[in-house]
mmCIF file of C-alpha atoms in Angstrom:
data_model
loop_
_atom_site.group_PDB
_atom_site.id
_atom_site.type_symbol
_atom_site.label_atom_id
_atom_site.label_comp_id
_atom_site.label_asym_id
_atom_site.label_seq_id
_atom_site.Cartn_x
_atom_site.Cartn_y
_atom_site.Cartn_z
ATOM 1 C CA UNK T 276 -1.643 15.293 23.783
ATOM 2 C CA UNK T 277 -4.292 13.937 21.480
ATOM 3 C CA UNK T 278 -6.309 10.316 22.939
ATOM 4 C CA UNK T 279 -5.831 8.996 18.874
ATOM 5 C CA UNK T 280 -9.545 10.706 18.574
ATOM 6 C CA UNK T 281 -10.002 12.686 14.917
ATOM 7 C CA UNK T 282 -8.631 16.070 14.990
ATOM 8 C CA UNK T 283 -9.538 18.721 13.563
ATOM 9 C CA UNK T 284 -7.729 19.632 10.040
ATOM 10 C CA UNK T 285 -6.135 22.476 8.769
ATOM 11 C CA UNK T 286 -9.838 23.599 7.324
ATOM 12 C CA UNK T 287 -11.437 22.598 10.685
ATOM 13 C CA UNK T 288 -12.492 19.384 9.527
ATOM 14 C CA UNK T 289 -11.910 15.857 11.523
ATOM 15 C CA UNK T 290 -9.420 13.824 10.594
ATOM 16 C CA UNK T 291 -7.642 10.635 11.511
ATOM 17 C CA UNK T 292 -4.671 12.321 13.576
ATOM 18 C CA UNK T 293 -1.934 10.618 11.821
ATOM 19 C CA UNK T 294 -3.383 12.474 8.378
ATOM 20 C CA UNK T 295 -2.638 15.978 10.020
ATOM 21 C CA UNK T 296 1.728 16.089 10.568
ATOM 22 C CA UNK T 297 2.510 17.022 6.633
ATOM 23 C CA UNK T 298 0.097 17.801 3.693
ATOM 24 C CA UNK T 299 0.360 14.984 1.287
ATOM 25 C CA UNK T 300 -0.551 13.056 4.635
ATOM 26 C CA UNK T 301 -3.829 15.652 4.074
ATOM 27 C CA UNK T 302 -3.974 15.080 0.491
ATOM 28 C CA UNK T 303 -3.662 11.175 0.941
ATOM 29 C CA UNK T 304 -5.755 10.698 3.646
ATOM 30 C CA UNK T 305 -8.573 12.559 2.045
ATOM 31 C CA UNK T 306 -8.185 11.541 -1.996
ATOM 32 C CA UNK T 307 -6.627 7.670 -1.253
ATOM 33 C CA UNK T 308 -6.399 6.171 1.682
ATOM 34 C CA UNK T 309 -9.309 4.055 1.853
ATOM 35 C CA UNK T 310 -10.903 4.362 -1.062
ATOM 36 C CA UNK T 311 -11.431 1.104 -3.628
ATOM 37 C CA UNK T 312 -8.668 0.258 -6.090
ATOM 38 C CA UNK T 313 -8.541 -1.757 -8.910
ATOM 39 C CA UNK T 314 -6.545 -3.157 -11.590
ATOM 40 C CA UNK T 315 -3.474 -5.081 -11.688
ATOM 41 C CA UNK T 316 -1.083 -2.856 -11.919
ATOM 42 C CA UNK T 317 -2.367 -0.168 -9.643
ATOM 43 C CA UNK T 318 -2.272 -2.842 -6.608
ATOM 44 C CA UNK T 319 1.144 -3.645 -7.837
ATOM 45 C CA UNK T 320 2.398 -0.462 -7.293
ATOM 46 C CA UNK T 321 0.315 -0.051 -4.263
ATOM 47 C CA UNK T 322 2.045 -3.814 -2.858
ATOM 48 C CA UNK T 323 5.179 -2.891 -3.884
ATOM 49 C CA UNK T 324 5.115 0.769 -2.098
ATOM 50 C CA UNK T 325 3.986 -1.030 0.731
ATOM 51 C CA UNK T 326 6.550 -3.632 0.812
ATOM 52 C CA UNK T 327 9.131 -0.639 0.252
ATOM 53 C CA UNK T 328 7.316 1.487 3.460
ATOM 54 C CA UNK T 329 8.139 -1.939 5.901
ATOM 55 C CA UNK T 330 10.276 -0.423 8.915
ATOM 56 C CA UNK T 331 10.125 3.126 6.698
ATOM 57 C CA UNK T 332 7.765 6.211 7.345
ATOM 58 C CA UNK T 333 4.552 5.974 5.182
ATOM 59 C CA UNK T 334 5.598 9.590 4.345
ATOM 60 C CA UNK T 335 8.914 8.990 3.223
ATOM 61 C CA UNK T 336 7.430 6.540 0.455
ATOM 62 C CA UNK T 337 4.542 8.927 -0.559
ATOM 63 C CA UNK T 338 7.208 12.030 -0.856
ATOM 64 C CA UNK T 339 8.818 9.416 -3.532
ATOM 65 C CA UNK T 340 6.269 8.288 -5.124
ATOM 66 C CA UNK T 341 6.589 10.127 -8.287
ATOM 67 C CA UNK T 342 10.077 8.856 -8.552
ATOM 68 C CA UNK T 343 8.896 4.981 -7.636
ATOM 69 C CA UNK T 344 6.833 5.444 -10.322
ATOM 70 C CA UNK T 345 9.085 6.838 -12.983
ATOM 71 C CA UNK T 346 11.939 4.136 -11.900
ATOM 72 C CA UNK T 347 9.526 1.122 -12.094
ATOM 73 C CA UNK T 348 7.872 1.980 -15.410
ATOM 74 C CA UNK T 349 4.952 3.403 -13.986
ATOM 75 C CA UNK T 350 4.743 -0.479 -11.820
ATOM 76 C CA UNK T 351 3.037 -1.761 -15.408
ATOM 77 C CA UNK T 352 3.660 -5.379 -14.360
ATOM 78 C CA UNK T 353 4.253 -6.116 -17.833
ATOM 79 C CA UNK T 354 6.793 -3.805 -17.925
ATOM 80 C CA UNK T 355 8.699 -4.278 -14.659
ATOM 81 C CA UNK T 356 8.643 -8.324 -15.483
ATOM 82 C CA UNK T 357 11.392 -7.492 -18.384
ATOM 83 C CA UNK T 358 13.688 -5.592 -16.279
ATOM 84 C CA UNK T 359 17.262 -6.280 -16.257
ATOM 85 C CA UNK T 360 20.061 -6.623 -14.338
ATOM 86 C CA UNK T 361 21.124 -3.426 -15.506
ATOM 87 C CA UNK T 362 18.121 -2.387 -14.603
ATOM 88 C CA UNK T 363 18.443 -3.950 -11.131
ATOM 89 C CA UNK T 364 21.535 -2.022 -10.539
ATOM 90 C CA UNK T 365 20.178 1.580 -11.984
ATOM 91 C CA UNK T 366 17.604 1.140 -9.335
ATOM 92 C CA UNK T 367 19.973 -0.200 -6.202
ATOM 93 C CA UNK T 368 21.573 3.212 -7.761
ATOM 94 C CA UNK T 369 18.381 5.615 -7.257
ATOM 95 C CA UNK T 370 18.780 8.078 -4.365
ATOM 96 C CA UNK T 371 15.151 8.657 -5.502
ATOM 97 C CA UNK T 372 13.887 5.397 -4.147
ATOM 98 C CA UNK T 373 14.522 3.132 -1.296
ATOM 99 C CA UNK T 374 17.680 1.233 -2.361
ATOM 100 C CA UNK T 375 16.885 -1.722 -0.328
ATOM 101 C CA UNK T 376 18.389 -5.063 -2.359
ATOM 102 C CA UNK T 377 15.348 -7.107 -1.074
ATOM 103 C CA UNK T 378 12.749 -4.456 -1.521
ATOM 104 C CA UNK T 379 13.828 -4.093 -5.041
ATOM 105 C CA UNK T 380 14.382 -7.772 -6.082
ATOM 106 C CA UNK T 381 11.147 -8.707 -4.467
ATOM 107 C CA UNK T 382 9.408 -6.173 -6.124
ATOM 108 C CA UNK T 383 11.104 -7.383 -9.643
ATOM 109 C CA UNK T 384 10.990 -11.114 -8.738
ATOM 110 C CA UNK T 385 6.389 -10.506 -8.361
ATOM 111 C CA UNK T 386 6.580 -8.665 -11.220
ATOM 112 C CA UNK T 387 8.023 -12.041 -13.288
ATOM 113 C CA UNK T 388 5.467 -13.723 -11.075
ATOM 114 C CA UNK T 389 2.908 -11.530 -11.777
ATOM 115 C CA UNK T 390 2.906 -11.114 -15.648
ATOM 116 C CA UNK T 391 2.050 -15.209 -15.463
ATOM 117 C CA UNK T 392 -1.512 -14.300 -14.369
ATOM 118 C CA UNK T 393 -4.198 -14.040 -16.421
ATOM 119 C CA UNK T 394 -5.590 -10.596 -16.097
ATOM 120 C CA UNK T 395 -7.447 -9.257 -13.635
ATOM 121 C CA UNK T 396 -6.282 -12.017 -11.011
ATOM 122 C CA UNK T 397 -4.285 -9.978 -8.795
ATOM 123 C CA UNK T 398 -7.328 -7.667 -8.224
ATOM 124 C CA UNK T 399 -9.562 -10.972 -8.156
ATOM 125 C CA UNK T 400 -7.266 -12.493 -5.307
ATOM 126 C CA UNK T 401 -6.737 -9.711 -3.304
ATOM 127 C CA UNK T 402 -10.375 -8.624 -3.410
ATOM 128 C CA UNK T 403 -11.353 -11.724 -2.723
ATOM 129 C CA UNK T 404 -10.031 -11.560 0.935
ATOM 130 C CA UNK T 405 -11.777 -8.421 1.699
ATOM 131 C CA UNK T 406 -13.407 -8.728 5.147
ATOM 132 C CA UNK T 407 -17.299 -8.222 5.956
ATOM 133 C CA UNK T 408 -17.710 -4.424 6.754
ATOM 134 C CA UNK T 409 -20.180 -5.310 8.121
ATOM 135 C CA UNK T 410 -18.548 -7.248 10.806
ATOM 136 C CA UNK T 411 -16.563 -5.021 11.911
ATOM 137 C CA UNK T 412 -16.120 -2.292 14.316
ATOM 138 C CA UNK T 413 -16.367 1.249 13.320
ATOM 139 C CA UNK T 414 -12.369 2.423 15.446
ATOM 140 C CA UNK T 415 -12.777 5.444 17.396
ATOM 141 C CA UNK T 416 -9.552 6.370 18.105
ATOM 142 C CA UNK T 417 -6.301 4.910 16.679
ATOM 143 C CA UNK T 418 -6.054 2.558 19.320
ATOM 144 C CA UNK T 419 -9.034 0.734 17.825
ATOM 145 C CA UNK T 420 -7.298 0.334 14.205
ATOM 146 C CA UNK T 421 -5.047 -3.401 14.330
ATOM 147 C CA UNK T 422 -2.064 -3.861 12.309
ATOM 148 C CA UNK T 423 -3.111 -7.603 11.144
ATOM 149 C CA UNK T 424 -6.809 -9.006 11.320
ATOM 150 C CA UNK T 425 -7.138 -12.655 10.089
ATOM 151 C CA UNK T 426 -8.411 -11.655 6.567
ATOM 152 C CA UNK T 427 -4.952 -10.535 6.031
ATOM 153 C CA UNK T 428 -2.792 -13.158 7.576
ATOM 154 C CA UNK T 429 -5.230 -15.433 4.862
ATOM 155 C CA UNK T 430 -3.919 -12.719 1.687
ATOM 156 C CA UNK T 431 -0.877 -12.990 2.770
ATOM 157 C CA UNK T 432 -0.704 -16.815 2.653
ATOM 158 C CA UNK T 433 -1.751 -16.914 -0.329
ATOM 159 C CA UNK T 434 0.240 -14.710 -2.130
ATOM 160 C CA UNK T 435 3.416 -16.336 -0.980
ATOM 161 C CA UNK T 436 1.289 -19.432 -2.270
ATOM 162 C CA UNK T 437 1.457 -18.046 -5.396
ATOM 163 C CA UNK T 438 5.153 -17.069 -5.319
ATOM 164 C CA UNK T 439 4.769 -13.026 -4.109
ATOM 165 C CA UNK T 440 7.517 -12.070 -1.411
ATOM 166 C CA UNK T 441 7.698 -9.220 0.691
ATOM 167 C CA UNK T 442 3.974 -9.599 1.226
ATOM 168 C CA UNK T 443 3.748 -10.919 5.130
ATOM 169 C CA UNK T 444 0.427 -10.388 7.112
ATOM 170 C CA UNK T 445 1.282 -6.870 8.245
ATOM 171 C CA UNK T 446 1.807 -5.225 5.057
ATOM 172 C CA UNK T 447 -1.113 -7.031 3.347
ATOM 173 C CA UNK T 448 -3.353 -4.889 6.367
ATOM 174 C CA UNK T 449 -1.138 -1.783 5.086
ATOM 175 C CA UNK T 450 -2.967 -3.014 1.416
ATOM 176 C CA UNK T 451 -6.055 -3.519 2.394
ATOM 177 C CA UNK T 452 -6.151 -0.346 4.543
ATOM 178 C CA UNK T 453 -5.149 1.891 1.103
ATOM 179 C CA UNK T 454 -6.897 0.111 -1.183
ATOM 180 C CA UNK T 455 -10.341 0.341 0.435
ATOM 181 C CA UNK T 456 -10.631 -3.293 1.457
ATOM 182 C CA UNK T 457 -11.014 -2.049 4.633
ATOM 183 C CA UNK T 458 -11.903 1.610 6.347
ATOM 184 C CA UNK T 459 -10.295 2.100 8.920
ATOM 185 C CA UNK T 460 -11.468 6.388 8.858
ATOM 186 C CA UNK T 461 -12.251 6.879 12.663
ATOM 187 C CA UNK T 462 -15.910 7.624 13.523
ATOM 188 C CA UNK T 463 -15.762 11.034 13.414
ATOM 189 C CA UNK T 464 -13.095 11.243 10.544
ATOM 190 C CA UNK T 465 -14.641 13.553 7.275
ATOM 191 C CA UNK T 466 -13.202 10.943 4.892
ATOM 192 C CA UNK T 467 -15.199 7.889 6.308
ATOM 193 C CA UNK T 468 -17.331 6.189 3.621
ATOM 194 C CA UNK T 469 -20.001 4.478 6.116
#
């Protein structure tokens, strides 16, 4: 039974242990997870997956994930903002996606929200919450990684400021963990940055 230490990957390399139970985890551990993204509507899509994953498998999402992405118009904010209530319904009717009522009209309600901003504020807002890496602690084992730090309890706050739902302090970590505001890579992990 592994002590959440890296483990060593189907090529021998370490890897955070949770990376190593299916091969997209592989593929998304080693190619995503982690690394900076920008852009509006990529961390719209990544926001809304998250808000989808809440009490869900990370790998259930990522095994849809072509589908999300075909069913919200590639999550072009622009895009989404216009959708329907037909719309609405062809996606509560999806058994591609998770047909969860509040997942799918918070998603469409930040998307109305969303195509108010200027550009580039999303990516200005949430970037702008991104915690010294400097200050903090390198995790050794998974034990090490928290679920909330106060950087994003503060993004959270202030995208339900700004009218965003589904966004509480837990799933804004989930954010800033795939979007490279953070990285949390164990020490001995072959896809840390530092």
């Amino acid at each position: 039974m592994s002590d959440g230490s890296a483990l060593p990957g189907p090529d021998g390399a370490l890897r955070c242990p949770w990376a190593l139970s299916a091969e997209e985890y592989v593929t998304y551990h080693d190619e995503e997870w982690g690394r900076p993204v920008h852009g509006d509507d990529a961390l719209f899509e990544r926001l809304s997956l998250e808000a989808f994953q809440s009490g869900l498998s990370w790998i259930t999402i990522l095994r849809r994930r072509p589908t999300f992405r075909t069913a919200f118009a590639g999550f072009e904010i622009a895009k989404v903002a216009t959708f329907t209530d037909d719309d609405r319904e062809r996606l509560l009717a999806d058994p591609g996606i998770i047909r969860n009522r509040a997942k799918v009209d918070a998603t469409l309600a930040n998307a109305r929200v969303l195509a108010d901003w200027a550009p580039g504020d999303l990516d200005d807002l949430i970037w702008s919450h991104a915690p010294d890496p400097a200050a903090r602690p390198v995790p050794k084992t998974l034990s090490d990684v928290p679920a909330v730090i106060p950087e994003s309890t503060a993004l959270s706050k202030a995208l339900k400021k700004r009218g965003l739902r589904f966004v509480g302090p837990t799933t804004a970590y989930a954010l800033m963990q795939a979007c490279g505001l953070v990285d949390d890579h164990l020490e001995a992990c072959v896809a840390r940055r530092g």
